[in-house]
Tab-separated table of C-alpha atoms in Angstrom:
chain	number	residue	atom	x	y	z
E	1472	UNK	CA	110.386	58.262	143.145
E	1473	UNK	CA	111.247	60.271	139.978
E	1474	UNK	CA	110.362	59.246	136.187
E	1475	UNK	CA	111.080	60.244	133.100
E	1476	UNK	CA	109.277	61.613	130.190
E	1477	UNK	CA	109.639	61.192	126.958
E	1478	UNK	CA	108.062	62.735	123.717
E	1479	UNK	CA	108.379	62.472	120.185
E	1480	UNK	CA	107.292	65.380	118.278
E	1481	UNK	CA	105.675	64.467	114.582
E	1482	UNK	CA	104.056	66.233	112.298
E	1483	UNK	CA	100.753	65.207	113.265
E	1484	UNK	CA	101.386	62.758	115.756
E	1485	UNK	CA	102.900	62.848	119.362
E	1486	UNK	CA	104.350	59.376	121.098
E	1487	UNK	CA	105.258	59.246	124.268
E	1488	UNK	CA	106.575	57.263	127.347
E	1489	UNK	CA	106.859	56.984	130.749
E	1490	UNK	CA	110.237	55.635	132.195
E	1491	UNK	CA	111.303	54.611	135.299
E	1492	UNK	CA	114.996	55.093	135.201
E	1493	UNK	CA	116.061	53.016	138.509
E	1494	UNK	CA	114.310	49.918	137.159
E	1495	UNK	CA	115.165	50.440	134.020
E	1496	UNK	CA	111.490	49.714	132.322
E	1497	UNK	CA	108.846	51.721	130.495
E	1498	UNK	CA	106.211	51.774	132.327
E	1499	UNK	CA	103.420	53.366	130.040
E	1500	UNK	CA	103.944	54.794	126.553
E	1501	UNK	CA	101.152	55.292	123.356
E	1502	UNK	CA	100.588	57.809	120.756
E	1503	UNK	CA	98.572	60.278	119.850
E	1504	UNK	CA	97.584	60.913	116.372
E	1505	UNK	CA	95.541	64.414	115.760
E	1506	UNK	CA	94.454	65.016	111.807
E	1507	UNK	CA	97.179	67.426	109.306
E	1508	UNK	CA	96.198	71.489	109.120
E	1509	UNK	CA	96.059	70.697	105.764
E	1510	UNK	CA	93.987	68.347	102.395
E	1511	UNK	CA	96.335	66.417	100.160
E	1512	UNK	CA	95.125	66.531	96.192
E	1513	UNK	CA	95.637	63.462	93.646
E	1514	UNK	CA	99.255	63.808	93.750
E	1515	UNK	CA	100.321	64.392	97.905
E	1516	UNK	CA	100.463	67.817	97.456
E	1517	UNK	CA	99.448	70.037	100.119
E	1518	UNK	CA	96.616	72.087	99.398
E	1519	UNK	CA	94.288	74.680	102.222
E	1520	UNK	CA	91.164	72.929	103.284
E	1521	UNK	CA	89.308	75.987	102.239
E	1522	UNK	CA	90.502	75.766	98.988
E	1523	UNK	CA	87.593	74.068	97.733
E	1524	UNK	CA	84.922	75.851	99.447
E	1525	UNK	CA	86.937	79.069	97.794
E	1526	UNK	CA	87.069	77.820	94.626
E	1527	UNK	CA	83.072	76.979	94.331
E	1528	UNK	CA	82.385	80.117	96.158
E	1529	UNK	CA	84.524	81.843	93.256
E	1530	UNK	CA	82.671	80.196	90.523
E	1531	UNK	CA	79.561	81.335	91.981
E	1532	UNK	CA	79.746	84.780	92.349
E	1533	UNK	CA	81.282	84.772	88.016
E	1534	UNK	CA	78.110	83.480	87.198
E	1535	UNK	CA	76.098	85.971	89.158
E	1536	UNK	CA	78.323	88.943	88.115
E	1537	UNK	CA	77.917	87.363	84.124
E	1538	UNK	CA	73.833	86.954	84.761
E	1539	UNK	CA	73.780	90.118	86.204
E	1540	UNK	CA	75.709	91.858	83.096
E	1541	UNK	CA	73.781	90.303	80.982
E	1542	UNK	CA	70.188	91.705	82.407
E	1543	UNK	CA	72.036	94.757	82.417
E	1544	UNK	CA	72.530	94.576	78.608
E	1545	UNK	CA	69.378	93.790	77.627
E	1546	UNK	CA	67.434	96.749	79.924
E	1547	UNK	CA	69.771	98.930	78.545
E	1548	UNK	CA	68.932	97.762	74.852
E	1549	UNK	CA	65.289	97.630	75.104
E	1550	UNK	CA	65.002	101.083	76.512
E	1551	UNK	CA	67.193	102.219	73.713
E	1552	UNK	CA	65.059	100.623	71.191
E	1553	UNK	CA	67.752	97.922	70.105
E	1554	UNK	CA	65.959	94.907	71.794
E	1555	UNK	CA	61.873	94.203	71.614
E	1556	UNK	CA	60.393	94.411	74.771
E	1557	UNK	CA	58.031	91.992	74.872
E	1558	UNK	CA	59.017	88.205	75.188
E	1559	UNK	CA	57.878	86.757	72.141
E	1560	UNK	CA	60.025	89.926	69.946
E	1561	UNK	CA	63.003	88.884	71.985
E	1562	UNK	CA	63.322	85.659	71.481
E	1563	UNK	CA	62.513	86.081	68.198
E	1564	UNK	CA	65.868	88.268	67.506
E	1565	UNK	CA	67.984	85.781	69.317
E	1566	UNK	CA	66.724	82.911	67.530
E	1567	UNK	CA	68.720	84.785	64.159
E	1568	UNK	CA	72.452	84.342	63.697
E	1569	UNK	CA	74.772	86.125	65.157
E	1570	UNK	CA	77.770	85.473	63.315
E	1571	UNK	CA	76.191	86.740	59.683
E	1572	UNK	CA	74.693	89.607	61.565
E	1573	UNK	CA	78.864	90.171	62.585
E	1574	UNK	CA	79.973	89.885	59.165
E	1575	UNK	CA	77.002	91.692	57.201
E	1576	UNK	CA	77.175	94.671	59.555
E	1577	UNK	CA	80.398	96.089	58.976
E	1578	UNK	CA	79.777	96.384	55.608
E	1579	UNK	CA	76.106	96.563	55.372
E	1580	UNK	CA	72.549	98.304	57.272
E	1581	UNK	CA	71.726	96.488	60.113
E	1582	UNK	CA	68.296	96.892	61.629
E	1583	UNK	CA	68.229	98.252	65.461
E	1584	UNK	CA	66.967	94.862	66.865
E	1585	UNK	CA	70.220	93.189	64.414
E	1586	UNK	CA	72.238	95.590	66.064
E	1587	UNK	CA	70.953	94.460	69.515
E	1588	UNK	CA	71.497	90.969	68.786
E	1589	UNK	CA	75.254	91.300	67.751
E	1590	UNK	CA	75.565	93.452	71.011
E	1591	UNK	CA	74.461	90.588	73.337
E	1592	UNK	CA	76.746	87.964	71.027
E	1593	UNK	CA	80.055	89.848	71.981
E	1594	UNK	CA	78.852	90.568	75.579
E	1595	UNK	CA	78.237	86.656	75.678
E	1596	UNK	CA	82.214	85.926	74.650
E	1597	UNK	CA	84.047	89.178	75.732
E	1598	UNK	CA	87.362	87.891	75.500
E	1599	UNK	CA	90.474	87.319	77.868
E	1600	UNK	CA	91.829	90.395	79.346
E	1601	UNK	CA	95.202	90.275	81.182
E	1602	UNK	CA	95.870	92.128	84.806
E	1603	UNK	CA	99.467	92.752	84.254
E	1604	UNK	CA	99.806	96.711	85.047
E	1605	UNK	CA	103.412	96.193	83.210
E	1606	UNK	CA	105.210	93.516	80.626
E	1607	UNK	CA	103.677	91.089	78.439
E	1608	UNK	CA	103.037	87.162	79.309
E	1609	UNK	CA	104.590	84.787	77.548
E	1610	UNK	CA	103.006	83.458	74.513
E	1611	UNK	CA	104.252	80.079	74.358
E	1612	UNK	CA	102.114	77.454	74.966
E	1613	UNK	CA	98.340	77.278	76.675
E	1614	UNK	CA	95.753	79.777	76.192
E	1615	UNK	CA	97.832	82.798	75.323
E	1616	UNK	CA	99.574	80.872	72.550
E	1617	UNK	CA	95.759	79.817	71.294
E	1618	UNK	CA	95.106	83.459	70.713
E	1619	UNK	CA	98.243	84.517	69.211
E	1620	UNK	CA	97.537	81.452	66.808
E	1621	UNK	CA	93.936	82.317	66.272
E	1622	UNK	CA	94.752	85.924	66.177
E	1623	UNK	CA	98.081	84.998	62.595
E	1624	UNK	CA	94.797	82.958	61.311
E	1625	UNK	CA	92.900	85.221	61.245
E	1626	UNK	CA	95.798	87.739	59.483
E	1627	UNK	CA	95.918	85.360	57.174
E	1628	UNK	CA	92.285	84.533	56.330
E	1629	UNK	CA	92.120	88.771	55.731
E	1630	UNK	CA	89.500	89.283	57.746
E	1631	UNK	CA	88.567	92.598	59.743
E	1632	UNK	CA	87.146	91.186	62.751
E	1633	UNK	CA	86.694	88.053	64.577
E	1634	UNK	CA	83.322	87.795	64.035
E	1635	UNK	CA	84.494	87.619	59.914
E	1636	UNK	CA	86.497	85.174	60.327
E	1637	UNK	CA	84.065	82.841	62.255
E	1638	UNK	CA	81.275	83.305	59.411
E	1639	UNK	CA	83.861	82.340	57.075
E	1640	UNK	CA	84.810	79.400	58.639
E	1641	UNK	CA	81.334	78.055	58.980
E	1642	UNK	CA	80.612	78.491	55.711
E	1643	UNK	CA	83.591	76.365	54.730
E	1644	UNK	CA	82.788	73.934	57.056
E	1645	UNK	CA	79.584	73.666	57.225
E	1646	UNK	CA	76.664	75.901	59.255
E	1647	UNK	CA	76.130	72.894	62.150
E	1648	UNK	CA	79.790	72.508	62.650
E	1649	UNK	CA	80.400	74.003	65.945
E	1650	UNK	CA	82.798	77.190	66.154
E	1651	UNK	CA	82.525	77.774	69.913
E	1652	UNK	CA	85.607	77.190	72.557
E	1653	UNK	CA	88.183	79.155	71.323
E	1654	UNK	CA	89.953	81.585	73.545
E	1655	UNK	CA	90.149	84.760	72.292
E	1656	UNK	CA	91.452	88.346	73.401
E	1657	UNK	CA	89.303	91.288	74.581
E	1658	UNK	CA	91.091	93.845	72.000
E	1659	UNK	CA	89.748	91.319	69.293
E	1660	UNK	CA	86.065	91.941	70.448
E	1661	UNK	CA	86.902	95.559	70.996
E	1662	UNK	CA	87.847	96.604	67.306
E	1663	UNK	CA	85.165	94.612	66.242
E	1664	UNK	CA	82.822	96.318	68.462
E	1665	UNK	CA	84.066	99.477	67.260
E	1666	UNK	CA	84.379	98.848	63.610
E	1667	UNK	CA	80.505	97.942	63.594
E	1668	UNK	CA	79.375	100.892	65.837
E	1669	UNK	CA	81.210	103.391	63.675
E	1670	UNK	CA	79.363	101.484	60.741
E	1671	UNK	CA	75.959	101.366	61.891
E	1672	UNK	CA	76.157	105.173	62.959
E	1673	UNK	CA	75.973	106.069	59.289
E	1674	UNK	CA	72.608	104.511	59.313
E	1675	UNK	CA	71.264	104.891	62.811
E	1676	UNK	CA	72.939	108.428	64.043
E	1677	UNK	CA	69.862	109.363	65.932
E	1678	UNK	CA	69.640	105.957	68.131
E	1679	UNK	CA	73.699	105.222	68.469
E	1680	UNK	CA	74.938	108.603	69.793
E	1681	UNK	CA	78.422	108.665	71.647
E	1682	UNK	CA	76.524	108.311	75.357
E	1683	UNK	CA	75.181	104.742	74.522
E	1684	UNK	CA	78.319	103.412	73.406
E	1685	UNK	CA	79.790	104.466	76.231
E	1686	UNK	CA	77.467	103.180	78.299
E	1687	UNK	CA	77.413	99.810	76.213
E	1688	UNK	CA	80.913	99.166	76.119
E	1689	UNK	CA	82.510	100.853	78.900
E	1690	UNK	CA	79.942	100.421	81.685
E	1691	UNK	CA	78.414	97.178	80.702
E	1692	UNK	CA	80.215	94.718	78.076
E	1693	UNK	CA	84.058	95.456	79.171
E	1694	UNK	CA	83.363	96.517	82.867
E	1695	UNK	CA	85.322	94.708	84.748
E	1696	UNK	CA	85.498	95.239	88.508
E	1697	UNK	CA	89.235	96.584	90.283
E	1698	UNK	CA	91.180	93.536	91.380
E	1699	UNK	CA	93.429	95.480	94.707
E	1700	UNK	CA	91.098	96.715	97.417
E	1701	UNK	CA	91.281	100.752	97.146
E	1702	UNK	CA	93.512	102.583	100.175
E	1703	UNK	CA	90.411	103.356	101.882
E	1704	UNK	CA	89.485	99.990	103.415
E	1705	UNK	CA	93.111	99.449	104.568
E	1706	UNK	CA	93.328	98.167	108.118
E	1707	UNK	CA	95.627	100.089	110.836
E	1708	UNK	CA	98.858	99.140	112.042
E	1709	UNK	CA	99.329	96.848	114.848
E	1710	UNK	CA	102.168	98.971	116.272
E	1711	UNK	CA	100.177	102.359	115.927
E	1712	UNK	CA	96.580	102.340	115.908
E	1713	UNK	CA	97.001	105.545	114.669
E	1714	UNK	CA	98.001	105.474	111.411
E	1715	UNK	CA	97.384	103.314	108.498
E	1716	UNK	CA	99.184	99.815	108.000
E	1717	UNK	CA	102.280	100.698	105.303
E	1718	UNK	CA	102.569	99.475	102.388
E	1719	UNK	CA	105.062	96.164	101.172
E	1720	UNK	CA	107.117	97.959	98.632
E	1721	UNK	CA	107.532	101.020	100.908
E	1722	UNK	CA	110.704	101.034	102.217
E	1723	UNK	CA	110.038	101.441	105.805
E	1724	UNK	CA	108.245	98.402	106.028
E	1725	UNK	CA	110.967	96.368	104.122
E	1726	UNK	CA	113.679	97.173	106.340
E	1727	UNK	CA	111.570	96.645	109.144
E	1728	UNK	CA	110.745	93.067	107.799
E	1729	UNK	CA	114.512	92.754	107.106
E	1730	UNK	CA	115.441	93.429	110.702
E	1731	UNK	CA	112.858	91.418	112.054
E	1732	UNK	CA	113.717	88.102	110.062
E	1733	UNK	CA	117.624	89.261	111.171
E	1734	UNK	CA	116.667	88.902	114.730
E	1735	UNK	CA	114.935	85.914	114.293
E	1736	UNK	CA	117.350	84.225	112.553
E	1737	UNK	CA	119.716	81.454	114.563
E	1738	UNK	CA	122.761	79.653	113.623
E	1739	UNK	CA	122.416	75.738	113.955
E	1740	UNK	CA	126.136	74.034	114.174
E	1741	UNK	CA	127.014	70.619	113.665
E	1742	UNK	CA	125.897	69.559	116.968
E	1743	UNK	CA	122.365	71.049	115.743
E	1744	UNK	CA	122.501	73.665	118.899
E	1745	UNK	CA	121.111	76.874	118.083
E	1746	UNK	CA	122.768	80.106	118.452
E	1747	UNK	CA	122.175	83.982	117.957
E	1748	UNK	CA	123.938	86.384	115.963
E	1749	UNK	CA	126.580	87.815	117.309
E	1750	UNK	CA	126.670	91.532	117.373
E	1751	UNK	CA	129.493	91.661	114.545
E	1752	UNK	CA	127.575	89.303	112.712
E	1753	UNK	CA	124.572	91.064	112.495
E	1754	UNK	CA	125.764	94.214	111.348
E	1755	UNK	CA	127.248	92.805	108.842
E	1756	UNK	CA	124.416	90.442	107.588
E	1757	UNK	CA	122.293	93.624	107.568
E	1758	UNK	CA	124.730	95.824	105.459
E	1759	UNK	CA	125.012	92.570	102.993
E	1760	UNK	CA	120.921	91.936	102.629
E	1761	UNK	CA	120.908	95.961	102.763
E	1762	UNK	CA	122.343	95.925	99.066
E	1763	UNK	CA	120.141	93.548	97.198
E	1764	UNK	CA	116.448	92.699	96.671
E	1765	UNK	CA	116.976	88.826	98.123
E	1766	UNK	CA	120.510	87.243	99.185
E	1767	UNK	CA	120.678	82.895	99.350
E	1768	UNK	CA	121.459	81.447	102.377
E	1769	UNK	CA	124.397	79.663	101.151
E	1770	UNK	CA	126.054	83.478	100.371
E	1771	UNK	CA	124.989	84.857	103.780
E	1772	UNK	CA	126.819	81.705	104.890
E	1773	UNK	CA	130.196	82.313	103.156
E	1774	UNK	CA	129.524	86.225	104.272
E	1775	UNK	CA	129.655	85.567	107.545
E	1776	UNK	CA	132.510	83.227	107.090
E	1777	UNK	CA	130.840	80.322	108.793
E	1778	UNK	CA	131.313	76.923	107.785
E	1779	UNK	CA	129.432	75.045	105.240
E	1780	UNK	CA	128.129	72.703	108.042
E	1781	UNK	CA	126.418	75.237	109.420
E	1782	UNK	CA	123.257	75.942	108.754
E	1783	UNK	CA	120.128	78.037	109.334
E	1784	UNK	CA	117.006	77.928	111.403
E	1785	UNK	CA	114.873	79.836	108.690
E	1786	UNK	CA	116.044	76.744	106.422
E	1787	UNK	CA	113.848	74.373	108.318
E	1788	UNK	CA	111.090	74.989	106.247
E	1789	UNK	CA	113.108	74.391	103.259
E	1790	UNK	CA	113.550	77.894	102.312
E	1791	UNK	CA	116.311	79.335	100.206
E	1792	UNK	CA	116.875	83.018	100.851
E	1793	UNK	CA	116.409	86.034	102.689
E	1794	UNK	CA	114.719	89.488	101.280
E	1795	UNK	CA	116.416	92.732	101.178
E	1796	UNK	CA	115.332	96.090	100.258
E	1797	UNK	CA	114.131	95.529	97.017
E	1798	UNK	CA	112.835	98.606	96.225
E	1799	UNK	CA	115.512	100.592	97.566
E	1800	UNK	CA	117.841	98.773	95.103
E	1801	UNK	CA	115.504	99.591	92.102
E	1802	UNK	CA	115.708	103.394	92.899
E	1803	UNK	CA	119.577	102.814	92.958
């Protein structure tokens, strides 16, 4: 006696049933429902389910990298002679204000343990400081247009530094009125820093020599630690154990990409039966994704000459194009 089998293939669920086709019955059939690779947020979204754990784990290591900094800072000033050593001195300096000490000091002699004090205040709020190796971002709206507004006000209040312009405003508005939570940009603390350095020098040449600010600025308040892991720690290649893995934008590796998603790629017909390239076909859909960084599927359709019922199985996943040698075509 022979059954029959059938399945149906969800997302995250697989029914099924067991048929016996000469008495023309079901004999057993159920469902089984397994839980999505994936978290939904507060709209349906998909989202990874280590996302969160990321995110936290993220947050924690900026507030050890900030704490650490700041000890950093403060060693460095005490030894210096820019910070008291002893508990009671230091808290005594950070109980003063830092924004007068910002706004007095680039006109006026700051004592070293002032001088300290404004030094911790900037490292405290270093400012934004983009990634982009190339370009600018657009200014439009969010945070970046908050600084380029903050940065006209200031123009227009004619003040030197940030740290002016914040003293100003508190005076107009009052000393308990909080000034905090604005987003500002790391050049902003950076002229300031260096407009009261240069300043202070006049007074204190022997303690603020040319090694400490580099070592204040450059190794402490702006250090910021390399965002791309450096060529050393790159893996080796699957294909050849000995050599390293290549690079995206070589051009090796994107043709090799190319070919491979070429060779994976299947025509689906009206019917929805798959077939492969044919030979013809493929040379030419190479020589056409060959000549552009990224062609659309619906131009590699009229390419090939096939009909607009046709589709794709790379389009499954509701994907739109197909890469090309993108570098290659930049050098052209």
């Amino acid at each position: 006696m022979s059954y029959v089998l059938g399945l149906d293939l969800g997302s995250n669920s697989i029914g099924w049933a067991m048929v016996d086709p000469q008495a023309g019955r079901i004999l057993l059939s159920g469902v089984r429902v397994f839980p999505e690779g994936v978290d939904r947020d507060k709209q349906g979204g998909e989202k990874s389910k280590s996302e969160d754990r990321r995110v936290k784990r993220g947050m924690r290591r900026q507030i050890m990298r900030r704490a650490r900094r700041k000890a950093q800072l403060r060693c460095a000033l005490a030894q210096a002679g820019l910070l008291p050593i002893d508990a009671a001195g230091a808290a005594a300096v950070l109980g003063t204000d830092p924004y007068a000490l910002r706004a007095r000091g680039l006109d006026h002699r700051l004592e070293p343990h002032e001088i300290g004090r404004v030094l911790i205040h900037l490292n405290q709020r270093r400012g934004f400081k983009s990634n982009r190796k190339s370009g600018k971002a657009k200014e439009e709206k969010g945070m970046l247009a908050e600084i380029s507004d903050l940065a006209g006000d200031i123009e227009k209040a004619q003040c030197r530094t940030l740290g002016e312009y914040l003293h100003k405003q508190r005076d107009q508005i009052g000393p308990l009125t909080r000034i905090r939570g604005r987003h500002t940009r790391r050049d902003m603390l950076e002229s300031e820093f260096n407009l009261l350095w240069q300043k202070q020098k006049e007074f204190h040449s022997d303690i603020l020599t040319d090694a400490l600010r580099a070592k204040m600025w450059d190794d402490i308040i702006a250090y910021q630690r390399k965002m791309y892991w450096p060529a050393s720690v790159v893996g080796r290649c699957e294909l050849n154990r000995r050599e390293k893995r290549c690079r995206r934008d070589h051009p090796v590796a994107q043709r090799f990409r190319m070919l491979q998603e070429v060779n994976n790629l299947r025509v689906v017909d009206s019917t929805g039966e798959l077939r492969p390239l044919h030979a013809s076909e493929r040379e030419k859909l190479i020589g056409y994704l060959s000549t552009s960084k990224e062609r659309t599927f619906d131009k590699i359709r009229r390419h090939l000459g096939l009909l607009d019922s046709h589709g794709f199985n790379l389009e499954f996943g509701e994907r739109k194009k197909m890469l090309g040698l993108s570098t290659d075509c930049v050098l052209s």
